[in-house]
Coordinates of C-alpha atoms in Angstrom, one line a residue:
Chain A
M1 CA 8.2 -13.5 -24.0
I2 CA 6.9 -11.1 -21.4
E3 CA 6.9 -11.8 -17.7
K4 CA 3.7 -12.9 -16.1
A5 CA 1.5 -10.3 -14.4
T6 CA 2.0 -9.6 -10.8
P7 CA -1.0 -9.5 -8.4
F8 CA -0.7 -5.7 -8.4
E9 CA -0.7 -5.5 -12.2
R10 CA -3.7 -7.9 -12.4
M11 CA -5.7 -5.6 -10.3
I12 CA -4.8 -2.5 -12.1
V13 CA -5.7 -3.9 -15.5
A14 CA -8.9 -5.4 -14.2
A15 CA -10.0 -2.2 -12.7
A16 CA -9.3 -0.3 -15.8
K17 CA -11.7 -2.5 -17.7
E18 CA -14.5 -1.5 -15.4
L19 CA -14.5 2.1 -16.8
P20 CA -16.6 2.8 -19.7
N21 CA -15.8 5.6 -22.2
N22 CA -16.9 9.1 -21.3
A23 CA -17.1 8.1 -17.6
R24 CA -16.7 10.8 -14.9
V25 CA -14.7 9.1 -12.1
F26 CA -13.7 10.1 -8.6
V27 CA -10.2 8.6 -8.3
G28 CA -8.9 7.5 -4.9
V29 CA -5.1 7.1 -4.1
G30 CA -3.0 4.1 -5.0
I31 CA -4.3 1.4 -7.4
P32 CA -7.3 3.4 -8.5
L33 CA -4.9 6.2 -9.7
Y34 CA -2.8 3.8 -11.7
A35 CA -5.8 2.1 -13.2
T36 CA -7.3 5.4 -14.3
I37 CA -4.0 6.4 -16.0
F38 CA -3.7 3.0 -17.7
A39 CA -7.3 3.2 -18.9
M40 CA -6.6 6.6 -20.4
K41 CA -3.4 5.5 -22.1
Y42 CA -3.9 1.9 -23.2
Y43 CA -7.7 2.0 -24.0
S44 CA -7.5 5.8 -25.1
L45 CA -10.8 6.3 -23.0
N46 CA -12.2 9.7 -22.6
I47 CA -12.3 9.8 -18.8
A48 CA -12.9 12.8 -16.6
A49 CA -10.6 11.8 -13.6
I50 CA -11.5 13.8 -10.6
I51 CA -9.1 14.1 -7.7
E52 CA -10.5 15.2 -4.2
G53 CA -8.0 18.0 -3.5
G54 CA -9.8 19.8 -6.4
N55 CA -8.7 18.8 -9.9
Y56 CA -9.7 16.9 -13.0
R57 CA -7.9 15.8 -16.1
T58 CA -8.8 13.8 -19.2
T59 CA -5.2 13.1 -20.4
P60 CA -2.7 10.8 -18.7
P61 CA -0.1 12.8 -16.8
R62 CA 3.5 12.7 -18.2
K63 CA 4.3 10.3 -15.3
P64 CA 2.2 9.1 -12.5
P65 CA 2.6 11.4 -9.4
I66 CA 4.6 9.8 -6.7
I67 CA 2.2 11.4 -4.2
M68 CA -1.4 12.3 -5.0
E69 CA -1.8 15.7 -6.5
A70 CA 1.9 16.2 -7.0
N71 CA 3.2 18.5 -9.9
D72 CA 2.9 15.7 -12.5
W73 CA -0.9 15.4 -11.8
A74 CA -1.7 19.1 -11.5
T75 CA 0.4 20.2 -14.6
L76 CA -1.8 20.6 -17.8
A77 CA -4.9 19.4 -16.0
E78 CA -8.2 20.9 -17.3
W79 CA -9.1 22.0 -13.9
N80 CA -7.4 22.8 -10.6
G81 CA -9.6 24.1 -7.8
T82 CA -10.9 23.2 -4.4
I83 CA -12.1 20.2 -2.3
L84 CA -15.4 21.8 -2.0
D85 CA -15.9 22.1 -5.8
A86 CA -14.8 18.6 -6.5
F87 CA -17.1 17.0 -3.9
S88 CA -20.0 19.3 -4.8
L89 CA -19.8 17.8 -8.3
A90 CA -20.5 14.3 -6.8
Q91 CA -23.1 15.6 -4.2
R92 CA -25.0 17.2 -7.2
G93 CA -25.1 13.8 -8.9
F94 CA -22.6 14.5 -11.7
V95 CA -20.2 11.8 -11.0
E96 CA -21.2 8.1 -11.9
Y97 CA -18.1 6.2 -10.7
G98 CA -16.1 6.3 -7.5
F99 CA -12.8 4.3 -7.5
I100 CA -11.6 3.4 -3.9
S101 CA -9.3 1.1 -2.0
G102 CA -9.1 0.4 1.7
G103 CA -8.0 -1.7 4.6
Q104 CA -11.0 -4.1 4.9
C105 CA -14.0 -4.9 2.9
D106 CA -17.0 -7.1 4.0
K107 CA -19.6 -9.2 2.2
Y108 CA -21.8 -6.2 1.6
G109 CA -19.1 -4.1 0.1
N110 CA -18.7 -1.9 3.2
V111 CA -15.1 -0.6 3.2
N112 CA -13.0 0.2 6.3
S113 CA -9.9 2.5 6.2
T114 CA -10.3 3.9 9.7
C115 CA -9.2 1.2 12.3
A116 CA -9.2 -2.4 13.1
G117 CA -10.7 -3.8 16.3
D118 CA -12.8 -1.9 18.8
Y119 CA -12.9 1.9 17.7
K120 CA -12.1 3.1 21.2
K121 CA -9.1 0.8 21.5
P122 CA -8.0 -0.3 18.0
T123 CA -5.3 -2.8 17.3
L124 CA -4.4 -1.0 14.2
R125 CA -5.2 2.5 13.1
W126 CA -5.1 3.8 9.5
P127 CA -4.6 7.5 8.8
G128 CA -8.4 7.9 8.2
G129 CA -10.8 7.6 5.3
G130 CA -10.0 10.8 3.7
G131 CA -12.6 11.3 0.9
A132 CA -13.3 7.4 0.6
G133 CA -16.6 7.9 2.5
D134 CA -17.6 10.8 0.4
I135 CA -16.9 9.0 -2.8
A136 CA -18.9 5.9 -1.7
V137 CA -21.8 8.0 -0.5
L138 CA -21.9 10.6 -3.3
C139 CA -20.9 8.7 -6.5
K140 CA -23.5 6.4 -8.1
H141 CA -21.3 3.3 -8.5
T142 CA -18.3 2.4 -6.4
I143 CA -15.5 0.2 -7.7
I144 CA -13.4 -1.3 -4.9
I145 CA -10.0 -2.5 -5.4
M146 CA -8.0 -4.3 -2.7
P147 CA -5.7 -7.4 -2.4
Q148 CA -7.6 -10.2 -0.4
N149 CA -6.7 -12.2 2.6
K150 CA -8.8 -13.5 5.5
L151 CA -8.2 -10.3 7.5
R152 CA -8.9 -7.9 4.7
L153 CA -12.0 -9.7 3.3
C154 CA -14.1 -10.1 6.5
E155 CA -17.7 -11.0 7.2
K156 CA -18.3 -7.5 8.8
V157 CA -15.9 -4.6 8.8
D158 CA -14.9 -3.2 12.1
F159 CA -15.7 0.4 11.0
I160 CA -17.8 1.5 8.1
T161 CA -15.6 4.3 6.5
A162 CA -17.2 3.9 3.0
P163 CA -20.7 2.4 3.0
G164 CA -21.5 -0.4 0.7
Y165 CA -24.9 -2.2 1.0
L166 CA -24.6 -1.9 4.8
D167 CA -26.5 -5.0 6.2
G168 CA -28.3 -6.1 3.1
P169 CA -31.2 -5.2 0.8
G170 CA -32.8 -1.8 1.4
A171 CA -30.4 -0.8 4.0
R172 CA -28.7 1.9 1.9
E173 CA -32.0 3.7 1.2
R174 CA -33.0 3.3 4.9
A175 CA -29.8 5.0 5.9
G176 CA -30.4 8.0 3.7
L177 CA -28.5 7.0 0.7
P178 CA -29.9 7.4 -2.9
P179 CA -31.6 4.3 -4.5
D180 CA -29.7 2.3 -7.1
S181 CA -26.3 3.3 -5.9
G182 CA -23.6 1.4 -4.2
P183 CA -20.6 -0.9 -5.0
I184 CA -20.7 -2.7 -8.3
V185 CA -17.5 -4.7 -8.1
L186 CA -14.6 -5.8 -5.9
I187 CA -11.3 -6.5 -7.7
T188 CA -8.7 -8.5 -5.9
Q189 CA -5.4 -10.2 -7.0
L190 CA -7.4 -13.5 -7.2
G191 CA -10.5 -12.5 -9.1
I192 CA -13.5 -10.4 -9.6
Y193 CA -16.6 -10.2 -7.3
R194 CA -20.0 -8.7 -8.0
F195 CA -23.0 -8.1 -5.8
D196 CA -26.2 -10.1 -6.1
E197 CA -29.1 -7.9 -7.1
K198 CA -31.5 -9.3 -4.6
T199 CA -29.4 -10.2 -1.5
K200 CA -26.7 -7.5 -2.1
E201 CA -24.2 -10.0 -1.0
M202 CA -20.9 -10.3 -2.8
Y203 CA -20.2 -13.5 -4.9
L204 CA -17.2 -14.6 -7.0
E205 CA -17.9 -13.9 -10.7
S206 CA -14.4 -15.0 -12.0
H207 CA -11.0 -16.0 -10.8
Y208 CA -7.6 -16.0 -12.5
P209 CA -6.3 -19.1 -14.2
G210 CA -4.5 -21.3 -11.6
V211 CA -6.5 -19.8 -8.7
T212 CA -8.7 -22.6 -7.0
I213 CA -12.0 -22.1 -5.3
E214 CA -10.3 -23.5 -2.2
E215 CA -7.7 -20.6 -2.3
I216 CA -10.6 -18.1 -2.7
K217 CA -12.3 -19.7 0.4
N218 CA -9.1 -19.7 2.3
T219 CA -8.5 -16.1 1.8
T220 CA -12.0 -14.8 2.5
G221 CA -13.4 -14.3 6.0
W222 CA -16.8 -15.9 5.4
D223 CA -18.3 -18.6 3.3
V224 CA -18.3 -16.6 0.1
K225 CA -20.8 -17.5 -2.6
I226 CA -19.4 -18.6 -5.9
S227 CA -21.4 -17.9 -9.2
A228 CA -22.9 -21.1 -10.6
N229 CA -21.3 -20.0 -13.9
V230 CA -17.9 -18.9 -12.4
K231 CA -15.6 -18.0 -15.3
Q232 CA -11.9 -17.4 -15.6
T233 CA -10.7 -13.7 -15.2
E234 CA -8.8 -12.6 -18.3
E235 CA -5.1 -12.3 -17.7
P236 CA -3.6 -9.0 -18.9
T237 CA -2.2 -9.4 -22.4
S238 CA 1.4 -8.8 -23.2
D239 CA 0.4 -5.5 -24.8
E240 CA -1.4 -4.3 -21.8
L241 CA 1.5 -5.3 -19.5
R242 CA 4.0 -3.5 -21.7
C243 CA 2.1 -0.3 -21.5
L244 CA 1.4 -0.7 -17.8
R245 CA 5.0 -1.4 -17.0
D246 CA 6.0 1.7 -19.0
I247 CA 3.7 3.7 -16.7
L248 CA 4.8 2.0 -13.5
K249 CA 8.5 2.3 -14.1
H250 CA 8.3 6.0 -13.2
A251 CA 6.4 5.6 -9.9
P252 CA 6.9 2.4 -8.1
L253 CA 5.1 3.5 -5.0
I254 CA 2.3 5.9 -3.7
I255 CA 2.0 6.4 0.0
T256 CA -0.9 8.7 0.5
Chain B
M1 CA 12.7 41.2 -2.3
V2 CA 13.9 43.9 0.1
I3 CA 11.1 45.6 2.0
T4 CA 11.1 48.5 4.3
V5 CA 8.9 48.7 7.4
S6 CA 6.8 51.6 6.2
E7 CA 5.8 49.7 3.0
D8 CA 4.4 46.6 4.8
C9 CA 2.4 47.7 7.9
G10 CA 4.9 45.6 9.8
K11 CA 3.3 42.3 8.7
V12 CA 6.4 40.9 7.2
M13 CA 8.2 38.9 9.9
S14 CA 10.0 35.7 10.7
M15 CA 8.3 32.4 11.2
E16 CA 9.5 32.5 14.8
E17 CA 8.0 35.8 15.4
S18 CA 4.7 35.0 13.7
V19 CA 4.2 31.9 15.6
K20 CA 5.1 33.6 18.9
K21 CA 2.6 36.4 18.2
F22 CA -0.3 34.6 16.7
V23 CA -0.3 30.9 17.8
K24 CA -1.5 30.2 21.4
D25 CA -1.8 27.2 23.6
G26 CA -5.2 25.6 23.1
D27 CA -5.7 27.2 19.7
V28 CA -7.8 25.4 16.9
I29 CA -5.3 25.4 14.0
W30 CA -5.4 24.8 10.3
L31 CA -2.1 24.1 8.6
G32 CA -2.6 24.5 4.9
G33 CA -2.4 22.3 2.0
V34 CA -3.9 18.9 1.1
N35 CA -0.7 16.9 0.3
Q36 CA 0.5 19.9 -1.7
H37 CA 1.8 23.1 0.0
Q38 CA 1.9 21.6 3.6
A39 CA 3.0 24.4 6.0
I40 CA 5.9 22.2 7.2
A41 CA 8.2 25.2 8.2
A42 CA 5.4 26.5 10.4
M43 CA 5.0 23.1 12.0
H44 CA 8.7 22.8 12.8
E45 CA 8.5 26.2 14.4
I46 CA 5.4 25.3 16.5
A47 CA 7.2 22.2 17.6
R48 CA 10.3 24.3 18.6
Q49 CA 8.2 26.6 20.6
K50 CA 6.4 23.8 22.2
I51 CA 2.9 25.2 21.9
R52 CA 0.5 22.9 23.7
N53 CA -3.0 21.6 23.6
L54 CA -3.6 22.4 20.0
T55 CA -6.7 21.1 18.0
L56 CA -5.6 20.3 14.6
V57 CA -8.0 20.5 11.6
G58 CA -6.5 17.4 9.8
L59 CA -7.8 17.3 6.3
I60 CA -4.9 15.3 4.7
T61 CA -2.3 16.7 6.9
D62 CA 1.3 15.5 7.8
A63 CA 1.4 16.5 11.3
A64 CA 4.1 14.1 12.4
V65 CA 6.4 16.6 14.0
L66 CA 3.6 18.3 15.9
L67 CA 2.5 14.9 17.3
A68 CA 6.1 14.0 18.1
A69 CA 6.5 17.3 19.9
K70 CA 3.3 16.6 21.8
C71 CA 1.7 19.8 20.7
I72 CA -1.7 18.2 19.8
R73 CA -4.5 17.3 22.1
K74 CA -7.3 16.7 19.6
V75 CA -7.5 16.1 15.9
L76 CA -10.5 16.7 13.7
C77 CA -9.6 13.9 11.4
S78 CA -10.3 12.9 7.9
F79 CA -6.9 11.8 7.0
I80 CA -3.7 12.4 9.2
G81 CA -0.7 10.2 8.0
P82 CA 1.1 10.0 11.3
I83 CA -1.8 8.8 13.5
R84 CA -1.4 5.5 11.7
Y85 CA 0.0 2.5 13.5
K86 CA 0.3 -1.1 13.1
R87 CA 1.6 -1.5 16.7
Y88 CA 0.2 0.9 19.3
D89 CA 3.4 0.6 21.4
D90 CA 5.4 2.1 18.5
S91 CA 3.0 4.9 17.7
L92 CA 2.9 8.6 18.1
I93 CA -0.3 8.3 19.9
K94 CA 1.4 6.2 22.5
L95 CA 4.4 8.5 22.8
C96 CA 2.0 11.4 23.5
A97 CA 0.0 9.3 26.1
D98 CA 3.1 8.4 27.9
D99 CA 3.5 12.1 28.5
G100 CA 0.0 12.6 29.6
V101 CA -1.1 13.9 26.3
F102 CA -4.2 11.7 25.3
V103 CA -4.8 12.6 21.7
E104 CA -8.6 12.7 21.0
I105 CA -9.7 11.9 17.4
E106 CA -12.9 13.2 16.0
E107 CA -13.8 11.3 12.9
Y108 CA -14.9 13.1 9.7
S109 CA -14.6 12.6 5.9
N110 CA -12.8 15.2 3.8
F111 CA -15.9 16.7 2.4
A112 CA -17.6 16.9 5.9
L113 CA -14.6 18.7 7.4
A114 CA -14.5 21.0 4.5
M115 CA -18.1 21.8 4.9
R116 CA -17.5 22.7 8.5
L117 CA -15.0 25.3 7.3
L118 CA -17.4 26.5 4.6
A119 CA -19.9 27.2 7.3
G120 CA -17.3 28.9 9.3
S121 CA -16.3 31.0 6.2
L122 CA -19.8 32.0 5.6
G123 CA -20.5 33.2 9.2
I124 CA -23.4 30.8 9.8
P125 CA -23.8 28.4 12.7
F126 CA -24.1 25.2 10.9
I127 CA -24.4 23.6 7.4
T128 CA -26.2 20.6 5.9
T129 CA -24.9 18.0 3.6
K130 CA -25.7 14.6 2.0
T131 CA -22.5 13.0 2.7
L132 CA -21.6 10.7 5.7
W133 CA -24.9 8.8 5.4
G134 CA -24.3 5.1 6.3
T135 CA -20.8 5.8 7.7
D136 CA -19.9 5.0 11.3
C137 CA -18.7 8.6 11.7
L138 CA -22.3 9.1 12.5
K139 CA -22.0 6.7 15.5
V140 CA -18.7 7.8 16.9
N141 CA -18.7 11.6 16.3
P142 CA -21.3 13.5 18.5
N143 CA -20.8 16.8 16.6
I144 CA -22.6 15.3 13.6
K145 CA -26.3 15.7 13.9
F146 CA -29.4 15.6 11.6
V147 CA -31.9 18.1 10.5
E148 CA -35.1 18.2 8.4
C149 CA -35.1 20.6 5.5
P150 CA -37.8 23.2 6.3
F151 CA -38.9 23.4 2.7
T152 CA -38.8 19.9 1.4
G153 CA -38.8 17.7 4.5
E154 CA -35.7 15.9 3.4
K155 CA -33.5 14.5 6.2
L156 CA -30.0 15.9 6.0
V157 CA -26.7 15.6 8.0
A158 CA -26.0 18.9 9.9
L159 CA -22.5 20.0 10.9
P160 CA -21.5 22.8 13.1
S161 CA -19.4 25.6 11.6
L162 CA -15.6 25.7 12.3
N163 CA -13.6 28.9 12.8
P164 CA -10.0 28.0 13.5
D165 CA -8.2 30.4 15.7
V166 CA -5.3 30.6 13.3
A167 CA -4.8 29.3 9.7
I168 CA -1.2 29.1 8.4
I169 CA -1.2 28.8 4.7
H170 CA 1.7 28.2 2.3
V171 CA 1.5 29.8 -1.0
Q172 CA 3.7 30.5 -3.9
R173 CA 3.8 34.3 -3.5
S174 CA 2.4 37.2 -1.5
D175 CA 2.9 40.9 -1.4
P176 CA 4.0 42.4 1.9
F177 CA 0.3 43.2 2.8
G178 CA -0.7 39.5 2.6
N179 CA -2.4 39.5 -0.7
A180 CA -1.5 35.9 -1.2
Q181 CA -1.6 34.0 -4.5
K182 CA -1.8 30.3 -4.8
W183 CA -2.3 28.2 -8.0
G184 CA -2.6 24.5 -8.6
I185 CA -4.8 22.3 -6.4
I186 CA -6.2 24.5 -3.7
G187 CA -7.6 21.9 -1.3
A188 CA -9.4 23.7 1.4
D189 CA -7.0 26.7 2.0
D190 CA -9.6 29.1 0.4
I191 CA -12.3 28.4 3.0
A192 CA -9.9 27.8 5.9
A193 CA -8.4 31.2 5.4
K194 CA -11.9 32.7 5.2
A195 CA -13.1 30.9 8.3
A196 CA -10.0 31.6 10.5
K197 CA -9.8 34.3 13.0
K198 CA -6.1 34.9 12.3
V199 CA -4.2 34.2 9.2
I200 CA -0.4 33.6 8.7
V201 CA 0.7 33.6 5.1
S202 CA 3.9 31.5 4.6
C203 CA 5.2 32.0 1.0
E204 CA 8.0 31.0 -1.3
E205 CA 8.5 34.7 -2.3
V206 CA 7.4 38.0 -1.2
V207 CA 6.8 40.0 -4.3
D208 CA 5.8 43.6 -5.2
S209 CA 2.1 44.4 -5.1
D210 CA 2.2 45.1 -8.8
V211 CA 2.8 41.4 -9.5
I212 CA -0.3 40.5 -7.6
R213 CA -2.4 43.3 -9.2
R214 CA -1.6 41.9 -12.8
D215 CA -3.3 38.6 -12.0
S216 CA -5.8 39.3 -9.3
N217 CA -8.0 36.3 -9.8
R218 CA -5.1 34.3 -8.4
T219 CA -5.4 36.0 -5.1
L220 CA -6.6 33.4 -2.5
I221 CA -6.5 35.6 0.5
Q222 CA -7.2 39.3 0.9
G223 CA -4.4 41.1 2.4
F224 CA -6.6 42.8 5.1
R225 CA -7.5 39.4 6.4
V226 CA -3.8 38.6 7.0
N227 CA -1.9 39.1 10.3
A228 CA 1.6 38.0 9.3
V229 CA 3.5 37.4 6.0
V230 CA 6.6 35.0 6.3
E231 CA 8.9 34.6 3.3
E232 CA 10.0 30.9 3.7
P233 CA 11.6 29.5 0.7
W234 CA 11.3 25.6 0.7
G235 CA 8.6 26.1 3.3
A236 CA 6.7 23.0 2.3
H237 CA 9.8 20.7 2.0
P238 CA 9.7 17.6 1.9
W239 CA 6.2 18.2 0.5
F240 CA 5.8 20.2 -2.7
V241 CA 4.7 23.6 -4.2
Y242 CA 3.4 23.8 -7.7
G243 CA 5.7 25.4 -10.1
Y244 CA 8.6 25.5 -7.5
Y245 CA 9.6 22.1 -6.4
D246 CA 8.4 18.5 -6.0
V247 CA 8.2 15.9 -3.3
D248 CA 11.4 14.8 -1.7
F249 CA 10.1 11.3 -1.2
P250 CA 13.1 9.6 0.5
F251 CA 13.3 12.5 3.0
L252 CA 9.6 12.3 3.7
V253 CA 9.7 8.6 4.4
K254 CA 12.4 9.2 6.9
Y255 CA 10.0 10.6 9.5
L256 CA 6.6 9.6 8.1
M257 CA 6.9 5.8 7.7
P258 CA 8.3 3.2 10.1
P259 CA 11.8 2.2 9.0
K260 CA 12.5 -1.2 7.5
E261 CA 14.5 -2.0 10.8
G262 CA 14.1 -0.7 14.2
G263 CA 11.2 1.2 15.7
Y264 CA 9.2 4.2 14.3
L265 CA 9.5 6.2 17.6
E266 CA 13.2 5.8 17.6
A267 CA 13.4 7.0 14.0
I268 CA 11.1 10.1 14.4
N269 CA 12.8 11.1 17.8
K270 CA 16.1 11.1 16.0
F271 CA 14.5 13.1 13.2
M272 CA 13.2 15.6 15.7
E273 CA 16.6 16.1 17.2
E274 CA 18.4 16.5 14.0
W275 CA 15.9 18.4 11.8
V276 CA 13.5 20.2 14.2
Y277 CA 15.2 20.9 17.6
G278 CA 18.7 20.7 16.0
V279 CA 18.1 23.9 13.9
A280 CA 16.9 27.4 14.7
N281 CA 14.9 28.0 11.6
R282 CA 14.2 27.0 8.0
R283 CA 17.4 28.7 6.7
E284 CA 19.5 26.5 8.9
Y285 CA 17.4 23.4 8.0
I286 CA 18.1 24.0 4.3
D287 CA 21.8 24.8 5.0
K288 CA 21.9 21.5 6.9
Y289 CA 20.2 19.6 4.1
I290 CA 22.8 21.0 1.7
K291 CA 25.7 20.1 3.8
I292 CA 24.5 16.6 4.3
Y293 CA 23.0 15.7 0.8
G294 CA 24.7 18.3 -1.4
K295 CA 23.3 21.3 -3.3
E296 CA 22.6 19.0 -6.4
K297 CA 20.1 17.0 -4.3
L298 CA 18.1 20.0 -3.5
E299 CA 18.4 21.5 -7.0
A300 CA 17.1 18.2 -8.4
L301 CA 13.8 18.8 -6.6
K302 CA 13.2 22.1 -8.4
I303 CA 10.8 22.3 -11.3
K304 CA 13.0 22.4 -14.4
Q305 CA 10.7 22.0 -17.4
T306 CA 8.1 24.7 -16.7
V307 CA 4.7 25.0 -18.3
S308 CA 3.3 28.5 -18.3
S309 CA 0.0 30.0 -19.3
G310 CA -0.8 32.5 -21.8
E311 CA -1.0 36.0 -20.5
V312 CA -4.0 37.0 -18.5
I313 CA -5.0 40.3 -20.0
Y314 CA -6.5 43.4 -18.4
G315 CA -6.6 46.9 -19.7
Y316 CA -8.4 50.2 -20.4
P317 CA -10.7 51.1 -23.1
E318 CA -8.9 54.4 -23.9
G319 CA -5.4 55.0 -24.9
N320 CA -3.3 57.2 -22.6
L321 CA -5.3 59.6 -20.5

């Protein structure tokens, strides 16, 4: 009998399931990287995983790099190159998926990884968005992965590092972003959220067994909408967990 | 490699000398790498020489020791690990402010900052891009403007060119003239070197020019653009260099992350005394590392299972002339 999935493992497996075969994905640091490796390894998907420093590979690395871009990731990649070339691919429209994490996410899927509180006098400062903004602007669909609590899932982010639907329908287009682009899902340790086609507001599509709607509401900073047909999120299977743990045992932590 | 002065145009020098000669108070500075190949030896030397009022081009840069030494006045930031804080009172930003150094942050994304360097490298005044739309960088950064395409009328983001006063770039190998070769993920070192007014090459090994000439596509920086060549083995430690060594994660955490107990400022000040001010140069730093952690610990970071390419082949159509 295999031990139950941790919140962290749940997010990785759920995120991997969002990727279709033959996807070109811009992969951010942390959970997105693990999810991509897991999708390559377990589902044997053919994914072109693009890393912002200038790299892409389609095979899982021998072990996950402890730091983004480290030897394990760059060795036997199909391409090592530059930041400009990596983002040019996205700006030219050749990258369908962007995989990001962050510090805060709001009901329109705007992500903040810059600072909390007033920009001029923040109560908390993150290192900066890195390429998260570029990914959310230049890739067609954004997949957001983040553990949820009331501070992280807030009604309005303090700073838009990576734009979602900004303040509602049509706002992305008005702000100069291409039509039909934007976040498609938020994955947390409690469930899966999607975005309403008309209102562009996030709603709960499914939650894990044992998670109550009350728990969802208590860990979200606004009165989040719940799908009328809310489902249960599939727990990772024993086989999925075995494969994932085999990957994770080599790299328990990524910091940048 | 042993080099005589006549062979190298006098470019080969110590890190101390190169920083003294080519890094000045108030400079805009690029310190190579994007996670990989961080020019850490150069950062330690700049901290020791207490160069002031630098503007750091921070495109995924670990500038902890430079902030702790209060060398930085302004950061062009897309991602700078050590500006992070959970409590302002225990932050490097506060440490600097206490000393009258109010670090200004100018907000970018990675691509936007790289585009500024690209414009600088092309010798044009500004460049346009489709990134940044919808981000709050547009609200807080007065250096980001907008322009209409004169051909299509499309509205675009406009960014001014950026020409750092000096770029210090850590590569695997260079010849004594500064023909520097780097492989692996390049980040923005290519355009930073092109855009910069002065270039210091820091390298794991100085090699004969013949080594460079046999794989000349690998040359990232033309020697005639380079002012100084510094042979600095382990120059990116505790970060990593492709094919040479990997991340020294426990060591990195010592100064980059707040400790489990006690304050971050206390931890980093201790680190500065021990590992930056407490040694004269990189050689002493490595000797100290070996003395404290043992030679095996350092050896363990080296790349042991190598993967090498097939040969790159050049040649001549005729046999011997």
